[in-house]
JSON list of C-alpha atoms in Angstrom, two decimals:
[
{"chain": "A", "resi": 1, "resn": "UNK", "atom": "CA", "xyz": [-0.16, -0.03, 0.00]},
{"chain": "A", "resi": 2, "resn": "UNK", "atom": "CA", "xyz": [1.51, 3.46, -0.80]},
{"chain": "A", "resi": 3, "resn": "UNK", "atom": "CA", "xyz": [1.67, 6.15, 1.77]},
{"chain": "A", "resi": 4, "resn": "UNK", "atom": "CA", "xyz": [-0.82, 8.95, 1.22]},
{"chain": "A", "resi": 5, "resn": "UNK", "atom": "CA", "xyz": [-0.24, 12.43, 2.57]},
{"chain": "A", "resi": 6, "resn": "UNK", "atom": "CA", "xyz": [-3.22, 14.47, 2.37]},
{"chain": "A", "resi": 7, "resn": "UNK", "atom": "CA", "xyz": [-4.01, 18.11, 3.46]},
{"chain": "A", "resi": 8, "resn": "UNK", "atom": "CA", "xyz": [-7.20, 20.14, 3.70]},
{"chain": "A", "resi": 9, "resn": "UNK", "atom": "CA", "xyz": [-7.59, 23.90, 2.29]},
{"chain": "A", "resi": 10, "resn": "UNK", "atom": "CA", "xyz": [-10.62, 24.67, 3.93]},
{"chain": "A", "resi": 11, "resn": "UNK", "atom": "CA", "xyz": [-11.66, 28.36, 2.78]},
{"chain": "A", "resi": 12, "resn": "UNK", "atom": "CA", "xyz": [-13.95, 31.24, 3.50]},
{"chain": "A", "resi": 13, "resn": "UNK", "atom": "CA", "xyz": [-14.61, 34.55, 2.87]},
{"chain": "A", "resi": 14, "resn": "UNK", "atom": "CA", "xyz": [-13.96, 36.87, 6.15]},
{"chain": "A", "resi": 15, "resn": "UNK", "atom": "CA", "xyz": [-16.75, 38.02, 7.96]},
{"chain": "A", "resi": 16, "resn": "UNK", "atom": "CA", "xyz": [-14.88, 41.38, 8.64]},
{"chain": "A", "resi": 17, "resn": "UNK", "atom": "CA", "xyz": [-13.75, 42.33, 5.02]},
{"chain": "A", "resi": 18, "resn": "UNK", "atom": "CA", "xyz": [-14.88, 39.56, 2.83]},
{"chain": "A", "resi": 19, "resn": "UNK", "atom": "CA", "xyz": [-11.28, 38.89, 1.84]},
{"chain": "A", "resi": 20, "resn": "UNK", "atom": "CA", "xyz": [-10.50, 34.97, 1.29]},
{"chain": "A", "resi": 21, "resn": "UNK", "atom": "CA", "xyz": [-9.03, 33.18, 4.15]},
{"chain": "A", "resi": 22, "resn": "UNK", "atom": "CA", "xyz": [-7.69, 29.86, 4.72]},
{"chain": "A", "resi": 23, "resn": "UNK", "atom": "CA", "xyz": [-7.91, 27.23, 8.00]},
{"chain": "A", "resi": 24, "resn": "UNK", "atom": "CA", "xyz": [-4.62, 26.81, 9.36]},
{"chain": "A", "resi": 25, "resn": "UNK", "atom": "CA", "xyz": [-2.93, 25.14, 12.33]},
{"chain": "A", "resi": 26, "resn": "UNK", "atom": "CA", "xyz": [0.55, 25.74, 13.98]},
{"chain": "A", "resi": 27, "resn": "UNK", "atom": "CA", "xyz": [2.57, 23.05, 14.97]},
{"chain": "A", "resi": 28, "resn": "UNK", "atom": "CA", "xyz": [6.04, 21.64, 16.73]},
{"chain": "A", "resi": 29, "resn": "UNK", "atom": "CA", "xyz": [7.22, 18.19, 17.28]},
{"chain": "A", "resi": 30, "resn": "UNK", "atom": "CA", "xyz": [9.32, 16.89, 20.33]},
{"chain": "A", "resi": 31, "resn": "UNK", "atom": "CA", "xyz": [12.11, 14.64, 19.50]},
{"chain": "A", "resi": 32, "resn": "UNK", "atom": "CA", "xyz": [13.25, 11.55, 21.65]},
{"chain": "A", "resi": 33, "resn": "UNK", "atom": "CA", "xyz": [15.44, 13.86, 23.66]},
{"chain": "A", "resi": 34, "resn": "UNK", "atom": "CA", "xyz": [12.36, 16.39, 24.80]},
{"chain": "A", "resi": 35, "resn": "UNK", "atom": "CA", "xyz": [13.73, 18.98, 22.43]},
{"chain": "A", "resi": 36, "resn": "UNK", "atom": "CA", "xyz": [11.14, 20.85, 20.88]},
{"chain": "A", "resi": 37, "resn": "UNK", "atom": "CA", "xyz": [11.19, 21.87, 17.27]},
{"chain": "A", "resi": 38, "resn": "UNK", "atom": "CA", "xyz": [10.70, 25.55, 15.79]},
{"chain": "A", "resi": 39, "resn": "UNK", "atom": "CA", "xyz": [6.75, 26.10, 15.27]},
{"chain": "A", "resi": 40, "resn": "UNK", "atom": "CA", "xyz": [5.48, 25.51, 11.75]},
{"chain": "A", "resi": 41, "resn": "UNK", "atom": "CA", "xyz": [2.05, 26.41, 9.97]},
{"chain": "A", "resi": 42, "resn": "UNK", "atom": "CA", "xyz": [0.17, 24.08, 7.90]},
{"chain": "A", "resi": 43, "resn": "UNK", "atom": "CA", "xyz": [-3.30, 22.94, 6.88]},
{"chain": "A", "resi": 44, "resn": "UNK", "atom": "CA", "xyz": [-5.16, 20.33, 8.68]},
{"chain": "A", "resi": 45, "resn": "UNK", "atom": "CA", "xyz": [-3.52, 17.06, 7.26]},
{"chain": "A", "resi": 46, "resn": "UNK", "atom": "CA", "xyz": [-2.03, 13.84, 7.98]},
{"chain": "A", "resi": 47, "resn": "UNK", "atom": "CA", "xyz": [-0.95, 10.22, 6.43]},
{"chain": "A", "resi": 48, "resn": "UNK", "atom": "CA", "xyz": [-2.45, 6.62, 5.96]},
{"chain": "A", "resi": 49, "resn": "UNK", "atom": "CA", "xyz": [0.36, 5.48, 8.28]},
{"chain": "A", "resi": 50, "resn": "UNK", "atom": "CA", "xyz": [-1.65, 3.64, 11.13]},
{"chain": "A", "resi": 51, "resn": "UNK", "atom": "CA", "xyz": [-4.78, 2.98, 8.43]},
{"chain": "A", "resi": 52, "resn": "UNK", "atom": "CA", "xyz": [-2.67, 1.83, 5.73]},
{"chain": "A", "resi": 53, "resn": "UNK", "atom": "CA", "xyz": [-6.11, 0.75, 3.80]},
{"chain": "A", "resi": 54, "resn": "UNK", "atom": "CA", "xyz": [-7.65, 4.43, 4.13]},
{"chain": "A", "resi": 55, "resn": "UNK", "atom": "CA", "xyz": [-8.45, 6.19, 0.99]},
{"chain": "A", "resi": 56, "resn": "UNK", "atom": "CA", "xyz": [-7.27, 9.62, 0.54]},
{"chain": "A", "resi": 57, "resn": "UNK", "atom": "CA", "xyz": [-10.71, 11.00, 0.98]},
{"chain": "A", "resi": 58, "resn": "UNK", "atom": "CA", "xyz": [-11.11, 9.21, 4.22]},
{"chain": "A", "resi": 59, "resn": "UNK", "atom": "CA", "xyz": [-7.92, 10.60, 5.43]},
{"chain": "A", "resi": 60, "resn": "UNK", "atom": "CA", "xyz": [-9.33, 14.11, 4.62]},
{"chain": "A", "resi": 61, "resn": "UNK", "atom": "CA", "xyz": [-12.45, 13.35, 6.74]},
{"chain": "A", "resi": 62, "resn": "UNK", "atom": "CA", "xyz": [-10.59, 12.14, 9.41]},
{"chain": "A", "resi": 63, "resn": "UNK", "atom": "CA", "xyz": [-8.17, 14.55, 9.91]},
{"chain": "A", "resi": 64, "resn": "UNK", "atom": "CA", "xyz": [-10.40, 17.50, 9.43]},
{"chain": "A", "resi": 65, "resn": "UNK", "atom": "CA", "xyz": [-12.38, 16.35, 11.93]},
{"chain": "A", "resi": 66, "resn": "UNK", "atom": "CA", "xyz": [-9.41, 15.15, 14.33]},
{"chain": "A", "resi": 67, "resn": "UNK", "atom": "CA", "xyz": [-7.45, 18.63, 13.81]},
{"chain": "A", "resi": 68, "resn": "UNK", "atom": "CA", "xyz": [-10.52, 21.12, 13.68]},
{"chain": "A", "resi": 69, "resn": "UNK", "atom": "CA", "xyz": [-13.60, 19.43, 14.73]},
{"chain": "A", "resi": 70, "resn": "UNK", "atom": "CA", "xyz": [-15.27, 19.97, 11.56]},
{"chain": "A", "resi": 71, "resn": "UNK", "atom": "CA", "xyz": [-17.22, 17.92, 9.28]},
{"chain": "A", "resi": 72, "resn": "UNK", "atom": "CA", "xyz": [-18.32, 18.49, 5.79]},
{"chain": "A", "resi": 73, "resn": "UNK", "atom": "CA", "xyz": [-20.24, 17.05, 2.97]},
{"chain": "A", "resi": 74, "resn": "UNK", "atom": "CA", "xyz": [-18.51, 18.27, 0.22]},
{"chain": "A", "resi": 75, "resn": "UNK", "atom": "CA", "xyz": [-14.56, 18.10, -0.80]},
{"chain": "A", "resi": 76, "resn": "UNK", "atom": "CA", "xyz": [-12.83, 18.41, -4.21]},
{"chain": "A", "resi": 77, "resn": "UNK", "atom": "CA", "xyz": [-9.51, 17.25, -5.08]},
{"chain": "A", "resi": 78, "resn": "UNK", "atom": "CA", "xyz": [-7.72, 19.57, -6.73]},
{"chain": "A", "resi": 79, "resn": "UNK", "atom": "CA", "xyz": [-3.77, 18.70, -6.52]},
{"chain": "A", "resi": 80, "resn": "UNK", "atom": "CA", "xyz": [-1.57, 15.82, -6.30]},
{"chain": "A", "resi": 81, "resn": "UNK", "atom": "CA", "xyz": [1.80, 14.94, -6.52]},
{"chain": "A", "resi": 82, "resn": "UNK", "atom": "CA", "xyz": [3.82, 11.68, -5.97]},
{"chain": "A", "resi": 83, "resn": "UNK", "atom": "CA", "xyz": [7.61, 10.79, -5.23]},
{"chain": "A", "resi": 84, "resn": "UNK", "atom": "CA", "xyz": [9.21, 7.25, -5.06]},
{"chain": "A", "resi": 85, "resn": "UNK", "atom": "CA", "xyz": [7.72, 7.19, -1.56]},
{"chain": "A", "resi": 86, "resn": "UNK", "atom": "CA", "xyz": [4.58, 8.97, -1.17]},
{"chain": "A", "resi": 87, "resn": "UNK", "atom": "CA", "xyz": [1.33, 9.79, -2.97]},
{"chain": "A", "resi": 88, "resn": "UNK", "atom": "CA", "xyz": [0.41, 13.68, -1.68]},
{"chain": "A", "resi": 89, "resn": "UNK", "atom": "CA", "xyz": [-3.04, 14.78, -2.20]},
{"chain": "A", "resi": 90, "resn": "UNK", "atom": "CA", "xyz": [-4.94, 18.26, -1.54]},
{"chain": "A", "resi": 91, "resn": "UNK", "atom": "CA", "xyz": [-8.74, 18.57, -1.20]},
{"chain": "A", "resi": 92, "resn": "UNK", "atom": "CA", "xyz": [-10.58, 22.32, -1.22]},
{"chain": "A", "resi": 93, "resn": "UNK", "atom": "CA", "xyz": [-13.48, 22.39, 1.05]},
{"chain": "A", "resi": 94, "resn": "UNK", "atom": "CA", "xyz": [-15.29, 25.61, 1.52]},
{"chain": "A", "resi": 95, "resn": "UNK", "atom": "CA", "xyz": [-16.76, 26.39, 4.89]},
{"chain": "A", "resi": 96, "resn": "UNK", "atom": "CA", "xyz": [-20.30, 26.96, 3.95]},
{"chain": "A", "resi": 97, "resn": "UNK", "atom": "CA", "xyz": [-20.26, 23.34, 3.46]},
{"chain": "A", "resi": 98, "resn": "UNK", "atom": "CA", "xyz": [-18.99, 22.46, 7.05]},
{"chain": "A", "resi": 99, "resn": "UNK", "atom": "CA", "xyz": [-20.59, 21.84, 10.26]},
{"chain": "A", "resi": 100, "resn": "UNK", "atom": "CA", "xyz": [-19.34, 21.41, 13.67]},
{"chain": "A", "resi": 101, "resn": "UNK", "atom": "CA", "xyz": [-17.31, 24.18, 15.97]},
{"chain": "A", "resi": 102, "resn": "UNK", "atom": "CA", "xyz": [-13.54, 24.77, 15.82]},
{"chain": "A", "resi": 103, "resn": "UNK", "atom": "CA", "xyz": [-11.56, 22.83, 18.40]},
{"chain": "A", "resi": 104, "resn": "UNK", "atom": "CA", "xyz": [-10.38, 25.13, 20.96]},
{"chain": "A", "resi": 105, "resn": "UNK", "atom": "CA", "xyz": [-7.33, 24.10, 23.20]},
{"chain": "A", "resi": 106, "resn": "UNK", "atom": "CA", "xyz": [-3.83, 22.30, 22.13]},
{"chain": "A", "resi": 107, "resn": "UNK", "atom": "CA", "xyz": [-4.00, 18.92, 20.72]},
{"chain": "A", "resi": 108, "resn": "UNK", "atom": "CA", "xyz": [-1.15, 16.65, 21.69]},
{"chain": "A", "resi": 109, "resn": "UNK", "atom": "CA", "xyz": [-0.48, 13.37, 19.33]},
{"chain": "A", "resi": 110, "resn": "UNK", "atom": "CA", "xyz": [2.68, 11.47, 19.44]},
{"chain": "A", "resi": 111, "resn": "UNK", "atom": "CA", "xyz": [4.88, 14.29, 20.70]},
{"chain": "A", "resi": 112, "resn": "UNK", "atom": "CA", "xyz": [3.45, 16.76, 18.43]},
{"chain": "A", "resi": 113, "resn": "UNK", "atom": "CA", "xyz": [1.41, 20.04, 19.42]},
{"chain": "A", "resi": 114, "resn": "UNK", "atom": "CA", "xyz": [-1.10, 21.34, 17.04]},
{"chain": "A", "resi": 115, "resn": "UNK", "atom": "CA", "xyz": [-2.36, 24.86, 17.84]},
{"chain": "A", "resi": 116, "resn": "UNK", "atom": "CA", "xyz": [-6.05, 25.44, 17.69]},
{"chain": "A", "resi": 117, "resn": "UNK", "atom": "CA", "xyz": [-7.06, 26.24, 14.14]},
{"chain": "A", "resi": 118, "resn": "UNK", "atom": "CA", "xyz": [-7.79, 29.72, 12.89]},
{"chain": "A", "resi": 119, "resn": "UNK", "atom": "CA", "xyz": [-8.50, 31.76, 9.98]},
{"chain": "A", "resi": 120, "resn": "UNK", "atom": "CA", "xyz": [-6.06, 33.73, 8.05]},
{"chain": "A", "resi": 121, "resn": "UNK", "atom": "CA", "xyz": [-5.04, 34.93, 4.71]},
{"chain": "A", "resi": 122, "resn": "UNK", "atom": "CA", "xyz": [-1.78, 33.41, 2.93]},
{"chain": "A", "resi": 123, "resn": "UNK", "atom": "CA", "xyz": [0.00, 36.76, 3.64]},
{"chain": "A", "resi": 124, "resn": "UNK", "atom": "CA", "xyz": [-0.67, 36.61, 7.44]},
{"chain": "A", "resi": 125, "resn": "UNK", "atom": "CA", "xyz": [0.88, 33.74, 8.70]},
{"chain": "A", "resi": 126, "resn": "UNK", "atom": "CA", "xyz": [2.32, 33.56, 12.22]},
{"chain": "A", "resi": 127, "resn": "UNK", "atom": "CA", "xyz": [4.95, 31.11, 11.56]},
{"chain": "A", "resi": 128, "resn": "UNK", "atom": "CA", "xyz": [7.05, 29.56, 8.19]},
{"chain": "A", "resi": 129, "resn": "UNK", "atom": "CA", "xyz": [4.68, 27.36, 6.07]},
{"chain": "A", "resi": 130, "resn": "UNK", "atom": "CA", "xyz": [5.52, 23.74, 6.17]},
{"chain": "A", "resi": 131, "resn": "UNK", "atom": "CA", "xyz": [7.37, 22.89, 2.97]},
{"chain": "A", "resi": 132, "resn": "UNK", "atom": "CA", "xyz": [5.29, 20.16, 1.78]},
{"chain": "A", "resi": 133, "resn": "UNK", "atom": "CA", "xyz": [2.47, 22.32, 1.96]},
{"chain": "A", "resi": 134, "resn": "UNK", "atom": "CA", "xyz": [3.64, 25.23, -0.39]},
{"chain": "A", "resi": 135, "resn": "UNK", "atom": "CA", "xyz": [2.72, 23.68, -3.75]},
{"chain": "A", "resi": 136, "resn": "UNK", "atom": "CA", "xyz": [-1.07, 23.06, -2.29]},
{"chain": "A", "resi": 137, "resn": "UNK", "atom": "CA", "xyz": [-1.36, 26.63, -1.10]},
{"chain": "A", "resi": 138, "resn": "UNK", "atom": "CA", "xyz": [-0.17, 27.94, -4.35]},
{"chain": "A", "resi": 139, "resn": "UNK", "atom": "CA", "xyz": [-2.20, 25.62, -6.47]},
{"chain": "A", "resi": 140, "resn": "UNK", "atom": "CA", "xyz": [-5.31, 26.27, -4.05]},
{"chain": "A", "resi": 141, "resn": "UNK", "atom": "CA", "xyz": [-4.73, 30.27, -4.40]},
{"chain": "A", "resi": 142, "resn": "UNK", "atom": "CA", "xyz": [-4.44, 29.94, -8.15]},
{"chain": "A", "resi": 143, "resn": "UNK", "atom": "CA", "xyz": [-7.81, 27.84, -8.19]},
{"chain": "A", "resi": 144, "resn": "UNK", "atom": "CA", "xyz": [-9.64, 30.21, -5.99]},
{"chain": "A", "resi": 145, "resn": "UNK", "atom": "CA", "xyz": [-8.32, 33.29, -7.97]},
{"chain": "A", "resi": 146, "resn": "UNK", "atom": "CA", "xyz": [-6.07, 34.77, -5.07]}
]
């Protein structure tokens, strides 16, 4: 089974100014010696490492629920890339198709701290964008006409 890596670009029009915003989380990991990495910004996302038979659409559903506490009815795969070891997918989700309330508090999972999700424009990120999410961001911005 291939390793699938998935991210979800959830977007909305800002209630304040109508500008297109994306849902981000910040994260950092802790190594085996207890040293924490720097903070990075990324989209909700994950892999099928724990569930090898999980398909990309199912991974997206699971990680959006785990990391954002959002469910949704409609997603659109809009970007993919493949290497020898992994297949990457990005899904576009409009916030109007989402249900639930954004998660609050820090999520701790296997030595990784994940901030509560937050809305921001790509121009106003707090930390560097996680490198594997750069290409999906650019493709998503182009698709959305940003």
